[in-house]
Short mmCIF file of C-alpha atoms in Angstrom, two decimals:
data_model
loop_
_atom_site.label_atom_id
_atom_site.label_comp_id
_atom_site.label_asym_id
_atom_site.label_seq_id
_atom_site.Cartn_x
_atom_site.Cartn_y
_atom_site.Cartn_z
CA MET A 1 75.10 85.07 -74.74
CA ILE A 2 72.95 82.48 -76.50
CA TYR A 3 72.86 81.47 -80.16
CA CYS A 4 69.92 81.23 -82.56
CA LEU A 5 69.85 77.78 -84.18
CA GLY A 6 66.54 78.07 -86.00
CA HIS A 7 63.29 80.00 -86.24
CA ASN A 8 59.88 79.97 -87.86
CA ILE A 9 56.79 82.11 -88.31
CA ILE A 10 53.26 81.04 -89.20
CA SER A 11 50.90 83.97 -89.75
CA PRO A 12 48.03 84.89 -92.08
CA LEU A 13 50.80 86.17 -94.41
CA GLY A 14 52.22 82.68 -94.83
CA GLU A 15 54.08 79.68 -93.43
CA GLY A 16 57.77 80.06 -92.78
CA SER A 17 60.03 82.95 -91.72
CA GLU A 18 61.18 83.55 -95.31
CA GLN A 19 57.65 83.63 -96.71
CA ASN A 20 56.56 86.10 -94.04
CA TYR A 21 59.60 88.27 -94.73
CA GLN A 22 58.92 88.24 -98.49
CA ALA A 23 55.27 89.14 -97.89
CA VAL A 24 56.26 92.16 -95.79
CA VAL A 25 58.91 93.27 -98.30
CA ALA A 26 56.25 93.05 -101.02
CA GLY A 27 54.04 95.30 -98.90
CA ARG A 28 51.37 92.71 -98.18
CA SER A 29 49.35 93.03 -94.97
CA GLY A 30 47.26 90.47 -93.11
CA LEU A 31 44.89 93.19 -91.87
CA LYS A 32 41.23 93.03 -92.89
CA LEU A 33 37.99 94.53 -91.60
CA TYR A 34 35.79 92.07 -89.71
CA THR A 35 32.16 93.03 -89.23
CA ASP A 36 30.55 89.85 -87.93
CA ARG A 37 33.40 87.60 -86.84
CA PHE A 38 32.23 87.50 -83.21
CA ALA A 39 28.71 88.11 -81.88
CA ASP A 40 28.07 91.59 -80.42
CA VAL A 41 31.53 93.08 -80.99
CA GLU A 42 31.82 96.21 -83.12
CA PRO A 43 33.59 96.03 -86.51
CA PHE A 44 37.35 95.73 -86.09
CA CYS A 45 40.39 95.45 -88.33
CA ALA A 46 42.70 92.51 -87.58
CA SER A 47 45.09 89.94 -89.06
CA ILE A 48 43.34 86.60 -88.59
CA PHE A 49 43.89 83.16 -90.15
CA ALA A 50 41.38 82.33 -92.92
CA GLU A 51 40.70 78.96 -91.24
CA PRO A 52 40.15 78.69 -87.46
CA GLN A 53 43.31 77.32 -85.84
CA ASP A 54 43.82 74.89 -82.98
CA PHE A 55 46.20 76.55 -80.52
CA VAL A 56 48.30 73.49 -79.69
CA ASP A 57 48.47 72.34 -83.31
CA LEU A 58 49.59 75.78 -84.46
CA CYS A 59 52.33 75.93 -81.80
CA VAL A 60 53.48 72.40 -82.66
CA ARG A 61 53.67 73.20 -86.39
CA THR A 62 55.72 76.35 -85.93
CA ALA A 63 58.04 74.73 -83.35
CA GLN A 64 58.50 71.66 -85.57
CA THR A 65 60.02 73.75 -88.36
CA ALA A 66 62.29 75.72 -86.00
CA ILE A 67 63.47 72.53 -84.27
CA ALA A 68 64.17 70.83 -87.61
CA GLU A 69 66.25 73.82 -88.74
CA ALA A 70 68.10 73.83 -85.41
CA GLY A 71 68.80 70.11 -85.68
CA ILE A 72 68.39 69.51 -81.94
CA ASP A 73 66.93 66.45 -80.20
CA ALA A 74 63.82 67.93 -78.56
CA THR A 75 63.38 64.83 -76.38
CA ALA A 76 66.68 65.50 -74.61
CA LYS A 77 66.82 66.36 -70.90
CA ASP A 78 68.74 69.58 -71.62
CA VAL A 79 65.94 71.08 -73.74
CA VAL A 80 63.19 73.25 -72.23
CA PHE A 81 60.00 74.52 -73.89
CA ILE A 82 59.05 78.12 -73.11
CA LEU A 83 55.64 79.34 -74.26
CA SER A 84 54.79 83.01 -74.56
CA THR A 85 51.05 83.62 -74.66
CA THR A 86 48.47 85.88 -73.04
CA LYS A 87 45.29 83.81 -73.34
CA GLY A 88 46.61 80.42 -74.50
CA ASP A 89 44.02 77.85 -75.53
CA ASN A 90 40.75 79.47 -74.53
CA LEU A 91 42.14 80.96 -71.26
CA ASP A 92 44.14 77.83 -70.36
CA LEU A 93 47.89 78.44 -70.45
CA ILE A 94 49.72 75.56 -68.82
CA THR A 95 47.70 72.64 -70.26
CA PRO A 96 48.52 73.52 -73.89
CA ALA A 97 52.18 74.15 -72.92
CA LYS A 98 52.34 70.62 -71.48
CA ALA A 99 50.64 69.20 -74.59
CA ILE A 100 53.22 70.89 -76.84
CA ALA A 101 56.21 69.60 -74.84
CA LYS A 102 54.63 66.15 -74.71
CA HIS A 103 54.11 66.16 -78.49
CA PHE A 104 57.87 66.52 -78.92
CA GLY A 105 58.57 63.84 -76.30
CA ASN A 106 60.11 66.39 -73.93
CA MET A 107 59.84 65.40 -70.26
CA ASN A 108 60.80 68.73 -68.63
CA SER A 109 58.10 70.94 -67.14
CA PRO A 110 57.35 73.66 -69.70
CA ILE A 111 57.37 77.33 -68.70
CA VAL A 112 54.67 79.82 -69.70
CA VAL A 113 55.73 83.46 -69.60
CA SER A 114 52.68 85.62 -68.90
CA ASN A 115 53.97 89.17 -68.86
CA ALA A 116 51.27 90.74 -71.04
CA CYS A 117 52.41 92.14 -74.40
CA THR A 118 56.09 91.90 -73.41
CA SER A 119 55.89 88.11 -72.98
CA GLY A 120 57.65 87.22 -76.27
CA VAL A 121 60.72 89.27 -75.37
CA CYS A 122 60.59 88.18 -71.71
CA ALA A 123 60.44 84.51 -72.83
CA GLN A 124 63.72 84.98 -74.72
CA ILE A 125 65.29 86.66 -71.67
CA THR A 126 64.13 83.69 -69.57
CA ALA A 127 65.71 81.32 -72.13
CA LYS A 128 68.99 83.25 -71.91
CA ARG A 129 69.06 83.11 -68.12
CA LEU A 130 68.21 79.42 -67.89
CA ILE A 131 70.82 78.50 -70.53
CA GLU A 132 73.53 80.75 -69.06
CA SER A 133 72.83 79.37 -65.58
CA GLY A 134 73.64 75.94 -67.01
CA LEU A 135 70.16 74.53 -66.32
CA TYR A 136 69.48 73.79 -70.00
CA ARG A 137 71.46 73.67 -73.25
CA HIS A 138 68.63 74.56 -75.65
CA ALA A 139 65.34 76.44 -75.26
CA VAL A 140 62.47 76.23 -77.72
CA VAL A 141 60.69 79.58 -77.35
CA ILE A 142 57.21 79.64 -78.87
CA GLY A 143 54.99 82.74 -79.06
CA CYS A 144 51.34 82.30 -79.98
CA ASP A 145 47.92 83.85 -79.50
CA ILE A 146 44.56 83.22 -81.18
CA GLN A 147 41.97 86.00 -81.32
CA THR A 148 38.68 85.40 -79.54
CA ARG A 149 35.52 87.27 -78.63
CA PHE A 150 37.00 87.56 -75.13
CA ILE A 151 40.06 89.51 -76.30
CA VAL A 152 38.39 91.65 -78.95
CA SER A 153 35.53 92.69 -76.64
CA GLY A 154 38.03 93.61 -73.92
CA PHE A 155 40.21 95.77 -76.16
CA GLN A 156 37.06 97.42 -77.54
CA SER A 157 35.92 98.18 -73.98
CA PHE A 158 39.22 100.05 -73.63
CA LYS A 159 38.49 101.94 -76.90
CA ALA A 160 41.93 100.75 -78.02
CA LEU A 161 41.00 99.14 -81.35
CA SER A 162 40.97 100.84 -84.73
CA ASP A 163 38.60 99.78 -87.50
CA GLU A 164 41.26 100.86 -90.02
CA PRO A 165 44.79 99.49 -90.61
CA CYS A 166 46.94 100.86 -87.78
CA LYS A 167 49.43 103.70 -88.31
CA PRO A 168 52.24 103.41 -85.76
CA PHE A 169 53.99 106.70 -84.94
CA SER A 170 51.66 108.68 -87.22
CA GLU A 171 50.06 111.86 -86.01
CA ASP A 172 46.64 110.49 -87.01
CA ARG A 173 47.09 107.07 -85.37
CA ARG A 174 43.73 105.79 -84.15
CA GLY A 175 44.45 102.64 -82.21
CA LEU A 176 45.70 99.13 -82.60
CA ASN A 177 44.74 96.08 -84.65
CA LEU A 178 44.87 92.60 -83.14
CA GLY A 179 46.54 89.69 -84.89
CA GLU A 180 47.11 85.95 -84.83
CA ALA A 181 50.46 84.24 -85.32
CA ALA A 182 52.72 81.48 -84.02
CA ALA A 183 56.46 82.08 -84.04
CA ALA A 184 59.31 80.00 -82.63
CA ILE A 185 63.04 80.41 -82.03
CA VAL A 186 65.46 77.75 -80.83
CA TRP A 187 68.04 79.44 -78.56
CA SER A 188 71.14 77.52 -77.54
CA ALA A 189 74.39 77.49 -75.59
CA GLU A 190 75.98 75.89 -78.66
CA PRO A 191 78.06 78.42 -80.65
CA HIS A 192 76.61 78.92 -84.10
CA ASP A 193 77.07 81.45 -86.92
CA GLY A 194 74.28 83.99 -87.09
CA TRP A 195 72.29 85.85 -84.49
CA VAL A 196 73.21 85.90 -80.81
CA LEU A 197 71.13 87.28 -77.96
CA GLU A 198 73.57 89.43 -76.00
CA ALA A 199 71.51 91.29 -73.42
CA GLY A 200 68.01 91.54 -72.02
CA SER A 201 66.25 93.67 -69.46
CA ILE A 202 62.78 93.96 -67.88
CA HIS A 203 61.55 96.99 -65.88
CA ASN A 204 58.24 98.11 -64.47
CA ASP A 205 57.00 101.72 -64.74
CA ALA A 206 55.46 101.47 -61.25
CA ASN A 207 52.97 103.99 -62.54
CA HIS A 208 49.67 102.54 -63.82
CA ILE A 209 48.35 99.05 -64.55
CA SER A 210 46.78 99.82 -67.94
CA GLY A 211 48.61 102.93 -69.18
CA PRO A 212 52.31 103.55 -69.81
CA SER A 213 54.47 105.99 -67.87
CA ARG A 214 54.37 109.41 -69.56
CA ILE A 215 58.13 109.67 -69.36
CA GLY A 216 58.67 106.08 -70.55
CA GLU A 217 60.57 105.31 -67.36
CA GLY A 218 60.46 101.50 -67.44
CA LEU A 219 61.24 101.28 -71.14
CA TYR A 220 64.04 103.85 -70.83
CA ARG A 221 65.64 101.74 -68.08
CA CYS A 222 65.42 98.65 -70.31
CA LEU A 223 67.12 100.50 -73.19
CA ARG A 224 69.79 101.88 -70.85
CA ASP A 225 70.54 98.35 -69.63
CA VAL A 226 70.80 96.72 -73.06
CA LEU A 227 72.94 99.60 -74.38
CA GLN A 228 75.66 98.83 -71.84
CA GLY A 229 78.86 97.74 -73.61
CA VAL A 230 77.89 99.01 -77.07
CA GLU A 231 78.12 102.35 -78.87
CA ARG A 232 74.84 103.94 -79.87
CA GLU A 233 76.16 104.38 -83.45
CA ASP A 234 76.48 100.60 -83.73
CA ILE A 235 72.74 100.06 -83.21
CA LYS A 236 71.42 99.64 -86.75
CA LEU A 237 67.73 98.99 -86.05
CA LEU A 238 65.20 99.49 -83.29
CA GLY A 239 62.27 97.06 -83.36
CA VAL A 240 59.65 99.18 -81.62
CA HIS A 241 56.33 98.03 -80.14
CA GLY A 242 54.42 100.60 -82.24
CA THR A 243 50.88 99.60 -81.33
CA ALA A 244 49.53 102.86 -82.83
CA THR A 245 47.64 103.76 -79.67
CA LEU A 246 48.01 107.41 -78.70
CA TYR A 247 49.81 106.73 -75.44
CA ASN A 248 52.08 103.81 -76.39
CA ASP A 249 53.75 105.50 -79.34
CA ALA A 250 54.19 108.82 -77.50
CA MET A 251 55.75 106.99 -74.54
CA GLU A 252 58.07 104.98 -76.80
CA LYS A 253 59.24 108.14 -78.58
CA ILE A 254 60.17 109.70 -75.22
CA ALA A 255 62.00 106.55 -74.04
CA ILE A 256 63.90 106.33 -77.37
CA GLU A 257 64.95 109.99 -77.12
CA ARG A 258 65.97 109.66 -73.48
CA ALA A 259 68.16 106.69 -74.48
CA GLY A 260 69.75 108.79 -77.27
CA LEU A 261 68.49 106.46 -80.00
CA GLN A 262 66.35 108.96 -81.94
CA ASP A 263 68.55 108.68 -85.07
CA VAL A 264 68.31 104.88 -85.32
CA PRO A 265 65.94 103.51 -88.03
CA ILE A 266 62.89 101.84 -86.53
CA SER A 267 60.84 98.87 -87.59
CA ALA A 268 57.13 98.85 -86.63
CA LEU A 269 55.52 95.69 -87.98
CA LYS A 270 51.97 95.85 -86.69
CA PRO A 271 50.56 97.26 -89.98
CA TYR A 272 51.47 93.83 -91.46
CA PHE A 273 50.72 91.38 -88.64
CA GLY A 274 48.55 93.33 -86.19
CA HIS A 275 49.33 93.10 -82.49
CA THR A 276 49.92 89.37 -82.11
CA MET A 277 50.18 89.68 -78.29
CA GLY A 278 52.10 86.69 -76.92
CA ALA A 279 53.58 86.05 -80.36
CA ALA A 280 54.67 89.66 -80.98
CA GLY A 281 58.05 89.57 -79.22
CA VAL A 282 59.10 86.36 -80.95
CA LEU A 283 57.67 87.13 -84.39
CA GLU A 284 59.01 90.70 -84.50
CA THR A 285 62.46 89.56 -83.31
CA ILE A 286 62.62 87.07 -86.21
CA MET A 287 61.46 89.76 -88.64
CA CYS A 288 64.16 92.16 -87.38
CA MET A 289 66.77 89.38 -87.87
CA GLN A 290 65.71 89.10 -91.50
CA LEU A 291 65.34 92.84 -92.11
CA LEU A 292 68.83 93.59 -90.80
CA GLN A 293 70.76 90.45 -91.85
CA HIS A 294 73.82 91.58 -89.87
CA GLY A 295 74.76 94.21 -87.29
CA ILE A 296 73.11 94.96 -83.94
CA PHE A 297 69.44 95.60 -83.21
CA ILE A 298 67.28 96.13 -80.16
CA LYS A 299 63.76 94.75 -79.87
CA MET A 300 61.56 96.44 -77.31
CA LEU A 301 58.00 95.97 -75.98
CA SER A 302 55.68 97.41 -73.34
CA GLY A 303 52.48 96.08 -71.85
CA PHE A 304 49.68 95.98 -69.29
CA GLY A 305 50.83 95.76 -65.71
CA GLY A 306 53.33 98.55 -66.49
CA VAL A 307 55.95 96.08 -67.68
CA ASN A 308 58.60 96.85 -70.33
CA ALA A 309 61.28 94.67 -71.89
CA ALA A 310 64.17 94.97 -74.37
CA ILE A 311 66.74 92.61 -75.87
CA ARG A 312 69.91 93.26 -77.88
CA LEU A 313 70.88 90.94 -80.75
CA ARG A 314 74.02 90.84 -82.88
CA CYS A 315 75.06 89.09 -86.07
CA GLU A 316 78.62 89.54 -87.38
CA MET B 1 69.99 81.85 -52.55
CA ARG B 2 68.83 82.93 -49.11
CA VAL B 3 65.32 83.62 -47.81
CA SER B 4 65.13 86.36 -45.18
CA HIS B 5 61.34 86.50 -44.66
CA ASP B 6 58.32 84.59 -45.87
CA ILE B 7 54.55 84.68 -45.66
CA GLU B 8 51.86 82.15 -46.45
CA ILE B 9 48.23 83.16 -46.86
CA THR B 10 45.48 80.59 -47.35
CA PRO B 11 41.69 81.17 -47.11
CA LYS B 12 41.92 80.28 -43.41
CA SER B 13 45.33 81.32 -42.14
CA VAL B 14 48.22 83.74 -42.31
CA VAL B 15 51.70 82.63 -41.29
CA LEU B 16 54.52 85.19 -41.22
CA ASP B 17 58.07 83.91 -40.68
CA GLY B 18 56.65 80.69 -39.23
CA LYS B 19 54.35 82.47 -36.77
CA GLN B 20 50.58 82.27 -37.09
CA ILE B 21 48.81 85.66 -37.25
CA GLU B 22 45.41 85.77 -35.51
CA VAL B 23 42.57 86.37 -38.01
CA SER B 24 38.80 86.16 -37.65
CA GLU B 25 37.57 86.04 -41.26
CA THR B 26 38.02 83.41 -43.98
CA GLY B 27 38.21 83.40 -47.79
CA GLU B 28 37.86 86.67 -49.66
CA ARG B 29 36.82 88.45 -46.45
CA LEU B 30 40.12 87.49 -44.86
CA LEU B 31 41.93 89.57 -47.49
CA VAL B 32 39.72 92.57 -46.66
CA GLU B 33 40.38 92.05 -42.95
CA LEU B 34 44.14 92.08 -43.63
CA TYR B 35 43.80 95.18 -45.82
CA ARG B 36 41.99 97.03 -43.00
CA ARG B 37 44.57 95.96 -40.45
CA TYR B 38 47.76 96.59 -42.45
CA VAL B 39 46.83 99.28 -45.02
CA GLY B 40 43.43 100.98 -44.74
CA ASP B 41 44.23 104.03 -46.89
CA TYR B 42 44.64 102.61 -50.41
CA PRO B 43 41.09 102.41 -51.84
CA LYS B 44 42.43 101.03 -55.15
CA PHE B 45 42.55 97.73 -53.24
CA TYR B 46 38.77 97.40 -53.67
CA LYS B 47 39.08 97.66 -57.48
CA MET B 48 41.52 94.76 -57.63
CA ASP B 49 40.61 91.19 -58.52
CA THR B 50 41.15 88.50 -55.88
CA LEU B 51 44.54 87.43 -57.28
CA SER B 52 45.83 91.01 -57.08
CA ARG B 53 44.35 91.53 -53.60
CA LEU B 54 46.09 88.37 -52.43
CA GLY B 55 49.49 89.29 -53.85
CA PHE B 56 49.10 92.92 -52.81
CA ILE B 57 48.36 92.14 -49.17
CA ALA B 58 51.03 89.45 -48.89
CA ALA B 59 53.57 91.89 -50.35
CA GLU B 60 52.34 94.66 -48.07
CA ILE B 61 53.03 92.62 -44.94
CA LEU B 62 56.45 91.36 -46.14
CA LEU B 63 57.75 94.62 -47.63
CA LYS B 64 57.02 96.49 -44.39
CA ILE B 65 59.94 94.45 -43.03
CA GLU B 66 62.30 94.85 -45.99
CA PRO B 67 62.06 96.56 -49.42
CA VAL B 68 62.82 94.60 -52.63
CA GLU B 69 64.24 95.35 -56.10
CA ALA B 70 62.08 93.03 -58.23
CA VAL B 71 58.91 90.91 -58.17
CA ILE B 72 58.93 87.40 -59.69
CA LEU B 73 55.72 85.43 -59.18
CA GLY B 74 54.14 82.28 -60.57
CA ASN B 75 51.02 80.15 -60.41
CA HIS B 76 49.14 77.37 -62.18
CA ASN B 77 45.82 78.97 -63.10
CA ALA B 78 46.94 82.38 -64.44
CA SER B 79 44.04 84.85 -64.01
CA ILE B 80 41.25 82.27 -64.38
CA LYS B 81 39.01 83.54 -61.55
CA ASN B 82 38.89 87.04 -62.99
CA ASP B 83 38.70 85.71 -66.58
CA ARG B 84 35.45 83.98 -65.58
CA ASP B 85 34.15 87.18 -63.98
CA TYR B 86 34.91 89.09 -67.19
CA LEU B 87 33.18 86.38 -69.28
CA LYS B 88 29.98 87.04 -67.31
CA THR B 89 29.98 90.60 -68.75
CA ILE B 90 29.98 89.35 -72.35
CA THR B 91 27.31 86.64 -72.23
CA ASP B 92 24.85 86.43 -75.10
CA GLY B 93 22.00 88.87 -74.64
CA ASN B 94 23.84 90.62 -71.81
CA TYR B 95 26.85 92.17 -73.52
CA TYR B 96 28.43 94.93 -71.44
CA PRO B 97 32.19 94.20 -71.52
CA SER B 98 33.75 95.69 -68.41
CA PRO B 99 37.11 97.44 -68.88
CA ALA B 100 37.53 97.41 -65.08
CA LEU B 101 37.44 93.59 -65.14
CA PHE B 102 39.26 93.12 -68.48
CA VAL B 103 42.39 94.84 -67.20
CA TYR B 104 42.78 92.08 -64.59
CA THR B 105 42.56 89.26 -67.16
CA LEU B 106 46.36 88.92 -67.09
CA PRO B 107 48.13 87.37 -64.10
CA ASN B 108 51.07 89.78 -64.26
CA ILE B 109 48.77 92.64 -63.20
CA VAL B 110 49.36 91.61 -59.58
CA THR B 111 53.09 92.24 -60.05
CA GLY B 112 52.20 95.66 -61.48
CA GLU B 113 49.98 96.48 -58.48
CA ILE B 114 52.82 95.57 -56.10
CA ALA B 115 55.32 97.61 -58.17
CA ILE B 116 53.06 100.70 -58.09
CA ARG B 117 52.41 100.47 -54.35
CA HIS B 118 56.09 100.03 -53.46
CA HIS B 119 57.65 102.11 -56.29
CA ILE B 120 59.57 99.12 -57.63
CA GLN B 121 61.00 100.03 -61.05
CA GLY B 122 63.07 96.87 -61.32
CA GLU B 123 61.91 93.68 -62.99
CA THR B 124 58.39 92.31 -62.66
CA SER B 125 57.71 88.89 -64.19
CA PHE B 126 54.92 86.34 -63.97
CA TYR B 127 55.20 82.66 -64.92
CA VAL B 128 52.47 80.05 -65.34
CA LEU B 129 53.72 76.63 -64.33
CA ASP B 130 52.62 73.08 -63.68
CA LYS B 131 53.98 72.88 -60.12
CA GLN B 132 55.25 75.28 -57.43
CA GLU B 133 58.72 73.69 -57.55
CA ASP B 134 59.05 74.68 -61.25
CA LEU B 135 59.44 78.31 -60.12
CA GLU B 136 62.66 77.61 -58.18
CA PRO B 137 65.06 77.27 -61.15
CA ILE B 138 63.55 80.38 -62.74
CA ILE B 139 64.09 82.42 -59.57
CA HIS B 140 67.59 81.00 -59.25
CA ALA B 141 68.44 82.06 -62.84
CA THR B 142 66.79 85.47 -62.31
CA LEU B 143 68.89 86.17 -59.21
CA ASN B 144 72.03 85.86 -61.34
CA ASN B 145 70.74 88.78 -63.42
CA VAL B 146 68.85 91.27 -61.24
CA PRO B 147 69.74 93.08 -57.99
CA SER B 148 68.50 91.37 -54.84
CA PRO B 149 66.56 91.01 -52.69
CA ILE B 150 63.53 90.11 -54.77
CA LEU B 151 59.98 89.28 -53.83
CA GLY B 152 59.37 85.81 -55.24
CA GLY B 153 56.90 83.00 -54.91
CA TRP B 154 53.57 81.41 -55.65
CA CYS B 155 50.41 83.49 -55.96
CA GLU B 156 47.41 81.39 -56.89
CA CYS B 157 43.70 82.09 -57.02
CA SER B 158 41.30 79.66 -58.68
CA ASP B 159 38.09 81.06 -57.12
CA LYS B 160 37.07 83.84 -54.75
CA ASP B 161 37.53 81.67 -51.68
CA GLU B 162 40.22 79.40 -53.09
CA PHE B 163 43.67 80.91 -53.04
CA ASN B 164 47.17 80.40 -51.77
CA ALA B 165 50.09 82.80 -51.58
CA LYS B 166 53.55 81.71 -50.53
CA LEU B 167 55.84 84.70 -50.96
CA GLN B 168 59.44 85.12 -49.88
CA ILE B 169 62.07 87.82 -49.76
CA ILE B 170 64.99 86.17 -51.53
CA TRP B 171 68.65 87.22 -51.67
CA ASN B 172 71.28 86.10 -54.13
CA ASN B 173 73.59 85.07 -51.29
#
């Protein structure tokens, strides 16, 4: 297992994990209707920063706070930077990752996890494996995506976007909202009071590249894996993906039922942050840590390419 | 870590387990030539972007020898070739965003295509890295956590005639 030493969220709802948590508890949402944000695209509802953000700068700012809280020396040889993003800095993924590591004086090659919407959970699983294999002592996991005409037009071509605030798991759900955010967690081999990442699993549906398995096969296998060694009654919260698309939520419901977790309270955060893509798995994990405070929770995600991922976290 | 089989495909050559395979075409047409020779009955191949075609055909040749439990790939340029193709569908004054192209604007789609073809419901992961050698520690750490063998390696495509796949079947011991 690996230990959480520090975390941070920057989103349109505020700067800092605590501020974002307070905003959500107060019922504030970052979602707004945009009618002429990008040329040609149809009106869409999204959570977007008021001021345009520089990708690298945003990642650096969020990591800076998490690293300061963790109190680690980011220049050390036993620290690795792991970036979770889908489109990076205007389609470039590795150059910004190198710029971020360089900013902190870290000489190791950074890793970009590009596993579609599951990337933020997969990045934490990668951190766990690298740390447990003894290759690194600390991992700075950063999740970030900035919304562009490229992404919005693509999701609209899929008819996946709603022009209203999304309604995960509602009968009248009409599609997803995109979002921008930068979240960071410092994971470590160093024992520390607080949250530990105990288990992680990634499975493919082997069914379709853009639609989920109707029986939630990949996600069910992830849940089955991370449930090993714990009682279902001890799971206090399920951080679902909850994109509010017709197929995602139906698939998740089936996977949750197959795993016997239908009585566990769920947290679906996209009505507050939108679907922050590469940031989602990191941001929503931090939010679940704050929502639950102690106990055990599972964070799960699914994405294009038929990939699914889940992690189990515990705080005594 | 033990490699039982490997394949390398470049725009001009195919080398399987150290032995050159005779081919007549080059670039993108080489991938179609390999598809016709080794597959032929999977028309979805023609819908794929070049990165997916490359990974798909390399996997096809290797997995005929031995099945795998997981697919862990990496490259430097993510899905840049197809990203550029998608961008051409949303130019000013010519805005017809193509869902068929947009779906391939993620590099992990190639791992999904391989998983579908070979019914692999284990892990699929894609990493974007500075250098090929950066993938080795990740695969090493993955092998401690997933059943082996896995299909692992480099799958790069920066343009339609500029690509390089170096895939291996890798065992934990």
